Structure formats: C-alpha cells, structure tokens
Amino acid sequence: GFLFSLLVNKHKPWIETSYHGIITENNDTVILDPPLVALDKDAPVPFAGEICAFKIHGQEMPFEAVVLNKTSGEGRLRAKSPIDCELQKEYTFIIQAYDCGSGPGGTNWKKSHKAVVHIQVKDVNEFSPAFKESVYKATVTEGKIYDSILQVEATDEDCSPQYSQICNYEIVTADVPFAIDRNGNIRNTEKLSYDKQHQYEIMVTAFDCGQKHATEDVLVRVNVKPVCKPGWQDWNKRIEYKPGSGSIPLFPSIHLETCDGPVSSIHTTIELQTNYIGKGCDRETYSEKSLQKLCGASSGAIDLLPSPSTTTNWTAGLLMDNNDIIFKFDGKQGAKIPDGIVPKNLTDQFTITLWMKHGPSPGLRAEKETILCNSDKTEMNRHHYALYVHNCRLVFLLRKDFDQADTFRPAEFHWKLDQICDKEWHYYVVNVEFPVVTLYMDGTTYEPYLVTNDWPIHPSHIAMQLTVGACWQGGEVTKPRFAQYFHGSLASLTIRPGKIESQKVISCLQACKEGLDINSLESLGQGIKYHFNPSQSVLVMEGDDIENINQALRKVSYINSRQFPTAGIRRLKVSSKVQCFGEDVCISIPDIDAYVMVFQANEPKITITGMDHFARPAAQFEGERGVILLPDIRIVSTVTKMEHPLDFKEHDRAEKPVIVEEMLHNLDFCDVLVMGAELDPEQECLELDHVELQGKHLDATNSTAGYSIYGVDSMFNYEQVLRQIRYRNWATAATFDRKFRVKCSELNGRYTSNEFNLEVNILHSSNSNFMDHVNHMIVQPQFLQSVQHPEGSVSAVHSSVVPSVATIVIIICVSILVFVITLGIYRIRTAHQHSAADHEGSKDNEMDWDDSALTITVNPMEKYEKPHQTTEESEEEDIEDEEEDTTSAESDESEEDEEEEEEEEEVIVQKGGKQNATRQAQL
C-alpha cells in the first residue's frame, strides 16, 4: 500500500518563492502579490493533486492562511486579530503549502518549499497632531524685526510618514503682527512698540500631511520689552489746580532714566506758557487807578482808556474785551480825550504807563502807529507830544513850547526792542524827567538808542487835541481827521503829570499773580544752580547729580495767588540737555509737554445791608457836619458750595446739600449814587473827611452825581469809610427827601453787589409840633415792655377826666379827690422812675437807638422801658428803620408806610403778650 501511495502522490506542491502583502490597520484582509495559489503536478488525481493546507512558520504571527479551493489551490491570508500599525509596521514570515496526501486519511502528504511572506501594515490617519508644550513664551525688544522669535513643535502618533509628519503650522488669532513657517518658527511682521502693547497672546495650530489639524491650539505669549529710552518718567500730563490751593507740585514723582549713559551734568528748563491768559499771564484785573493805589503809586494818574460809562464815554466806540478792559485797534479807530481830562502842562516830570500787544506792521512802507498823541485841533498839524510805534521801534516825541525853552533840545527818543513786534503783552512805562526819558519794559530799564534834537514850538493860541489809537490831523488837510492809526491791543493807558514812578511801583504794577515756585528752597540739595526769569514763568536748573536733579524737579510747583483766578489751561514745557563724560554722542532727553488746569473759583455774592430809610429834622441837615447817611452799613460776601458726599446713591444726586459760607475778599470800588435829580452844588453836597482814607488803599472822588470810593481794600475798610459819608443841605426849604443808591464791586465789576437803596426824609419845623406828637405815638409801642403798674392808677387816670355837673358839693368833693389821687400817683411815679432809671442804665449798652430825629414827649402818667435786645444786629436795624418809616408815614400819609406800621403792631402783640396788647389799645 505504501508503494501504491508513492506511486499515486509523486509530486510535492509548488508555490512562489516570495510574497509581498499589504494590510490596512484595523482590517483583517491581506492583499498579496502575487496571489496565494499552490499547484501540484499530481492533479487531477484526487487527494494527491489537491491542496489541503497552508502553514505559517513564525512565533505567534497574528495571521492565518486558509485554502479557498483545494482543486485550484487558491488560498487567502488574513489577520487573526486587529493589526495596529503603531505597534508594528511590518511582518515577515515563512509559508508552506501541503497537499492532501494519497487518500482520504491524508497520509503521505507532501509540502512545498518555504516561501517568504513580507507584509506591510497600511496606516490610517487616526491621530491628530499634538504640541509638545502647553504654553510657549518668548520676550522680544521693541523696535526690532526678528527672523525667528521662537519655534513651536507638534508631533503625530500615526505610524506612517504621511500621517505622522507635520506638514504645516498656522496662526489662528486674527490681526496680529506675527507669521509662522512650516517648521513652526514664529517671527514678527512689523516693529513692535511697548507703548502700544506690552504683551501679545496668539493661538497656533498644526496640520499633519493628511491635513488633520491639532485638536487643541497652543497659546504663544510674546512679551514686548521696552527698549531703554532716556527721558523723564512717572509724570502726569494734566495737573489740576483749585483756586486757593497755594503752591502745588507739578511733578511729585518724576525721575530721569539715562539708560546707564555716562552723564556728567544736566541742564533743565521749565517753562510755564501763559501768554494767552489775560495780558500775558494771570494778573489782577482791577482798574489801573485801583492797582496804582494798591502798589503805592503816587496819586493823580489819569486813565485814558477807562471802561465806557456816562462820565467816561470817549472809549464807547472802541472794540473792547470786557473781561480784562483790553481795547483792540484795527487801524480804523481813534478816541478823542475830552478837554479838561489831562492838564495842558504836564510839567518836566510825568509818567506814561500802558500795556501793549503789537505785531509787525503790515505793508512795505510802515507808517507811524500812534498810541497817544497831543496835536493841534485846527489850522496846523503840530505834534506837541506823542508816543508811537514805527518799524518795530518805540518813539516818544516831546516838543517844548518856545516860552519854556529857546534852544535846540532833545525831542525824539527811540527804543529798538524785539518785544515791540512779538505779538505778546508787555508793560511799558515812559518816565520823563526832561531832558532824560527812561523806558521800563516788563520792569527792566532801557535807555534810548537814539535821541534827536529839535527846536521848541512857537507859541500860538490854537487848542490842542489829545487822542488815543490815532493822531488828530487838524491842519494841512481839507477836513480835520484821524491819521497814523494803531494796529494792536492796548490796555491800562495812564498819564500822571508832575510825578515819575519808582522801579518798585513799576514792578508791582506788572507783577504776575501766577508762576513757578520751588517748595522749600533750603532742601534743594548741594550742587543745584537755579534761576527764575522776572515773571517767574521760566525756571532753569543745573546740576551734575541725577538724583539731586530728580529731587529738585519734584519740588517745582505752580502757584496762583489770585482769589478768583482766570480759569483754563496753562501749558508746561520741560526741556533738558545732558552732557556726558568725554562722549561725542550723548543721550537726548525728549521734552515734557504737560498742562495745568486751573478751575473756576466759586462766585461770591456780595450783599449790602443796613438802615434803608430814616428822617431827621432839617436843622441837622443844615448843621456844619450834616447827617451821616450809612451809619450801620454792612457788606457781606457769601459763596455757595455743593457738597459731594461719598455715600450718595444715583437717585440722590439731585438733592446734594448746599453750603453757604461767608468769605472775605477785597473790593475795588463802592459808589454812593444820587437817585433822581443830581445834587445842587449851591445848596447841598456829600462830604467825607479825607482823614478817613488815611492808612487805607482807598481814594475817593466826589461829584454832583454821587461819591465814589475806589481802591483795592477789605470789605471792613470800605464799611468804615462808607459809614462816615455825610449829606449836607443848607437850604432845605424846598427839599423833603433824597434817595441814594449804594453799589460795590470786586475785580472791576466782575462781581457786583446788590443795589442798596436808601431814602432820607427832611422834617421841616413848620410841622415839628405835630411831628413830636406823631413820633411819640408811633414810636412808643415799639419799645413797650410788660412793666407792672397798679391797675388802680390806670382807672384813676380815666376817672380823673370824667367831670360831673350834679351839684357844687359833688364838684368840690371830686376836685379834692382828684388832688389827693394826683398827689399819690406823683409820689408812686417818682419812686418808680428811680428804679426804672437804674434798670435803663443797664440797657444802654445793649441798644443805642438814634432818637435825634424824634422829639418824644413823655406822658407823665406812664413810663416805658426799652426792650431787651433779643434779636440780631440786622433785626435791630430793621426795627429802627421801620420806626423811622412810620415817622415819615404820618407826615406824608403814604399808604405803604401805614401798612408797615400795622405789620409792626402785629409783631409787637406777639412779642409783648397780652399786657402790651391792652396798653396799645389804650394808646
């Protein structure tokens, strides 16, 4: 049988020598090349020619081979379990084919030769890229472009290069100045600025070559480091200033960064730019006359550019800035000063003062521009004296009359100064001490660079015309007109005949009320040199130690000594120059541009109070001293402040508590004006002893329209002077009353008081007896007190005036009774008067009321005490006013005053109680 089987199964199976296969991971099918087929030459013999198995040799290979068709020898290679490429990318093993042997039992089978199978696992893109770091950080210096700031790196766990390789990176965050390349290098696309942005945060993603992107983007944080810049640090651009704050530091924390530069010295200039505030800086806006009085200037200055008013109407047609009394001349206006304002003879000594702001003259041939000119009114065109600008030179012309001098004398004085045409405000004072003329500009003395001589003017009887802003051309033209117009601004133009001003007064007149200041000069530190300009708007500091300079600059402050400063911005500029040790190139320090914001002061409300109505006998008005008009005038100023509590809620905002505080400040004029017809100088006047003005910064002018007190002084001093003004009338027959109005001002009318009206009645002797009785009847109820009197005495008074005509006996009895009662009452009254007089003595200090206008006849049956003074001073004044109102009411029977009397009676009933009421009813 064995031999038979050998004869039947002659041949062994045949397969290829090698196979190459591919399997996709997570799949069990292997695609082989060539296909798995075994052949046997014994075919078609059953069993011997058929293939029964394929066997794999290798340790624990995850594959198996199965026969699909025994006859054809086809087989399939498949995975026994899922294949993971990431665990193993390829497999190599041996395979052999087996035939079915010689019979159904499979005996005598034969196997093929060994074939090598090489299988590659095909990758599936199952993994996303992942970054190696959770956050990437980098720091760059501003102002540079980098090739690569940092590199980000992502990996992919897939096994194949196609799916494990990172093909691309991308920045997800929009609008950032960065880019990234395929290798993950991040660079900036523009120069970065620390000031613009300190730090950038950008999100980055990665793609593998299968275009699968990272599941989580990565954060890249780029910090921008400032390049070290030399300059001032830690200062605020805006500095706030509240009125009354005194001196506040401008840069309390400033320091200089030098970036380790080898600095040997530093030179710093701090400039406060105030040329657009008022006349070049914040100055007192009082009238020139008041300022001159305040600065101790000699009196007699004549204001040629006053505020327009009824008495000073020549400036009414000029362009004017009301706040600061600045007049603008545009080359078309001039003002004629009326005759009599300035004396014809100024003498050999006089002073002209003015504020001027002037730019370069328009046109090629610059004409003379007249500030002040005194020329012939008609017939001729001679200039007697003039102040004008010509080609940015200031010229003063002074032609002497022939009778004063008959020789060749100095006549024209020329000054050449840049400031004349710099379009800024400057203060000019021309001091004339003929033949010497000196100019002060902003407090500094300048001698003329050119003086030309001329002959005196021949005497003539032609009237002269004084003008401002242009010169009057009275002759050589068909019709007299203005010529040589001024272009620019003028203010506070005054002329003072007979006196020249001292340097001290000139400095005071042009002093700024704001400027730079140094807190605690003594602690400035060693080695610091400093210098202020005259107006303290520029401060220069120099030192070689940076820390000392830092300390010094922290002490530089702004001060505004005005109680009511001009609100607004003051610009600040700090420029610095640095010197280094032996260095050609030294660091440059940028300028500081800052500003001080000056807030608006709370506006004061000025209130005048006092007795507003009284009557006096005519004899007092006709007396040598007249009658004091305002014996108890009070001037009070209050300011309203809003409180800002921290705990207020939104809805409470409307009801912020308001506080009214009394405040003290100066006044600069008070006018006592005559209402109605002006005073008749033939029979009446207002008077003030000038001794009352001594020791005060006050002056006064008197006219038929009223009395004007002016000068910068306290409200108290104004009260003292106003209380001494007297009204005299030495022909009172035709006058029954006079009305006056008092009005006060601070800062040349910027703040004005209420209008306080006063009425004075003159009581004539013809009705004096009637008035005695009226005064007694009306005034007494105001001073009723609940004095205890025996009721019997009152009834007795009534019974004493009831006559009886029954019989003679009764008449005799009554007469005797009356005599006895009268005697008894007289003795009681005498005793009572002693005690009442003692009591009144203690009251005298409490209440002094002026009874000069009242002749009171005391009823011998009654005695009234004056009341205790329980009200405040103002109420006491009101009582006195009302008492005198009622006096005049009886004389002229005015309904209004009768109403007042009734009101008073009501008040008395309330205060005095029932006894007063019954006593009044009896009266």
PDB file of N, CA and C in Angstrom, residues 50 168-169 179 209 240 351 376 393 401 415 438 440 443 511 689 706 735 782 833 839 883 918 922:
ATOM      1  N   GLU A  50      -4.496  17.592  -4.923  1.00  0.00           N
ATOM      2  CA  GLU A  50      -5.254  18.674  -4.273  1.00  0.00           C
ATOM      3  C   GLU A  50      -4.420  19.302  -3.123  1.00  0.00           C
ATOM      4  N   ASN A 168       2.333  71.458   8.227  1.00  0.00           N
ATOM      5  CA  ASN A 168       2.067  72.908   8.227  1.00  0.00           C
ATOM      6  C   ASN A 168       1.679  73.377   9.630  1.00  0.00           C
ATOM      7  N   TYR A 169       2.006  74.686   9.917  1.00  0.00           N
ATOM      8  CA  TYR A 169       1.560  75.357  11.150  1.00  0.00           C
ATOM      9  C   TYR A 169       0.794  76.612  10.734  1.00  0.00           C
ATOM     10  N   ALA A 179       3.961  85.977  11.992  1.00  0.00           N
ATOM     11  CA  ALA A 179       3.783  84.935  10.972  1.00  0.00           C
ATOM     12  C   ALA A 179       4.522  83.689  11.449  1.00  0.00           C
ATOM     13  N   CYS A 209       0.311  65.678   7.366  1.00  0.00           N
ATOM     14  CA  CYS A 209       0.274  65.717   5.903  1.00  0.00           C
ATOM     15  C   CYS A 209      -1.027  65.148   5.351  1.00  0.00           C
ATOM     16  N   GLU A 240      -4.137 119.366  38.050  1.00  0.00           N
ATOM     17  CA  GLU A 240      -5.331 120.154  38.367  1.00  0.00           C
ATOM     18  C   GLU A 240      -5.029 121.137  39.492  1.00  0.00           C
ATOM     19  N   THR A 351       4.706 160.662  33.826  1.00  0.00           N
ATOM     20  CA  THR A 351       4.839 159.231  33.524  1.00  0.00           C
ATOM     21  C   THR A 351       3.696 158.790  32.632  1.00  0.00           C
ATOM     22  N   ASP A 376      -2.381 169.771  17.343  1.00  0.00           N
ATOM     23  CA  ASP A 376      -3.252 170.934  17.134  1.00  0.00           C
ATOM     24  C   ASP A 376      -4.638 170.484  16.695  1.00  0.00           C
ATOM     25  N   ARG A 393       9.963 150.054  16.302  1.00  0.00           N
ATOM     26  CA  ARG A 393      10.678 150.882  17.275  1.00  0.00           C
ATOM     27  C   ARG A 393       9.637 151.698  18.033  1.00  0.00           C
ATOM     28  N   ASP A 401       7.453 174.091  24.391  1.00  0.00           N
ATOM     29  CA  ASP A 401       6.986 175.379  23.880  1.00  0.00           C
ATOM     30  C   ASP A 401       8.141 176.376  23.923  1.00  0.00           C
ATOM     31  N   TRP A 415      13.530 153.707  20.922  1.00  0.00           N
ATOM     32  CA  TRP A 415      13.969 152.428  21.518  1.00  0.00           C
ATOM     33  C   TRP A 415      13.704 151.324  20.505  1.00  0.00           C
ATOM     34  N   THR A 438      13.316 157.727  30.327  1.00  0.00           N
ATOM     35  CA  THR A 438      13.677 156.321  30.554  1.00  0.00           C
ATOM     36  C   THR A 438      12.474 155.443  30.264  1.00  0.00           C
ATOM     37  N   TYR A 440      10.786 151.689  30.849  1.00  0.00           N
ATOM     38  CA  TYR A 440      10.778 150.398  31.557  1.00  0.00           C
ATOM     39  C   TYR A 440       9.871 149.466  30.763  1.00  0.00           C
ATOM     40  N   GLY A 443       9.354 145.820  33.615  1.00  0.00           N
ATOM     41  CA  GLY A 443      10.126 146.044  34.833  1.00  0.00           C
ATOM     42  C   GLY A 443      11.616 146.249  34.607  1.00  0.00           C
ATOM     43  N   ALA A 511       3.295 142.888  37.912  1.00  0.00           N
ATOM     44  CA  ALA A 511       3.575 141.576  38.508  1.00  0.00           C
ATOM     45  C   ALA A 511       2.525 140.555  38.110  1.00  0.00           C
ATOM     46  N   ASP A 689     -14.542 163.200  55.391  1.00  0.00           N
ATOM     47  CA  ASP A 689     -13.247 163.704  55.861  1.00  0.00           C
ATOM     48  C   ASP A 689     -12.154 162.814  55.294  1.00  0.00           C
ATOM     49  N   GLY A 706     -22.754 161.817  42.847  1.00  0.00           N
ATOM     50  CA  GLY A 706     -22.560 160.927  43.983  1.00  0.00           C
ATOM     51  C   GLY A 706     -21.116 160.901  44.443  1.00  0.00           C
ATOM     52  N   THR A 735     -36.658 171.010  49.863  1.00  0.00           N
ATOM     53  CA  THR A 735     -36.373 169.564  49.762  1.00  0.00           C
ATOM     54  C   THR A 735     -37.048 168.818  50.904  1.00  0.00           C
ATOM     55  N   GLN A 782     -43.219 150.449  69.893  1.00  0.00           N
ATOM     56  CA  GLN A 782     -42.101 149.569  69.547  1.00  0.00           C
ATOM     57  C   GLN A 782     -41.251 149.260  70.759  1.00  0.00           C
ATOM     58  N   GLN A 833     -39.754 155.901  88.938  1.00  0.00           N
ATOM     59  CA  GLN A 833     -38.770 156.429  87.987  1.00  0.00           C
ATOM     60  C   GLN A 833     -37.357 156.104  88.417  1.00  0.00           C
ATOM     61  N   HIS A 839     -32.703 150.578  85.940  1.00  0.00           N
ATOM     62  CA  HIS A 839     -32.848 149.464  85.011  1.00  0.00           C
ATOM     63  C   HIS A 839     -32.408 149.863  83.609  1.00  0.00           C
ATOM     64  N   GLU A 883     -39.258 152.049  62.474  1.00  0.00           N
ATOM     65  CA  GLU A 883     -39.712 153.135  63.363  1.00  0.00           C
ATOM     66  C   GLU A 883     -39.683 154.453  62.617  1.00  0.00           C
ATOM     67  N   THR A 918     -53.039 145.245  75.457  1.00  0.00           N
ATOM     68  CA  THR A 918     -54.022 146.127  76.104  1.00  0.00           C
ATOM     69  C   THR A 918     -53.483 147.544  76.176  1.00  0.00           C
ATOM     70  N   GLN A 922     -55.065 150.958  74.570  1.00  0.00           N
ATOM     71  CA  GLN A 922     -55.338 152.189  75.310  1.00  0.00           C
ATOM     72  C   GLN A 922     -54.739 153.392  74.605  1.00  0.00           C
TER      73      GLN A 922
END
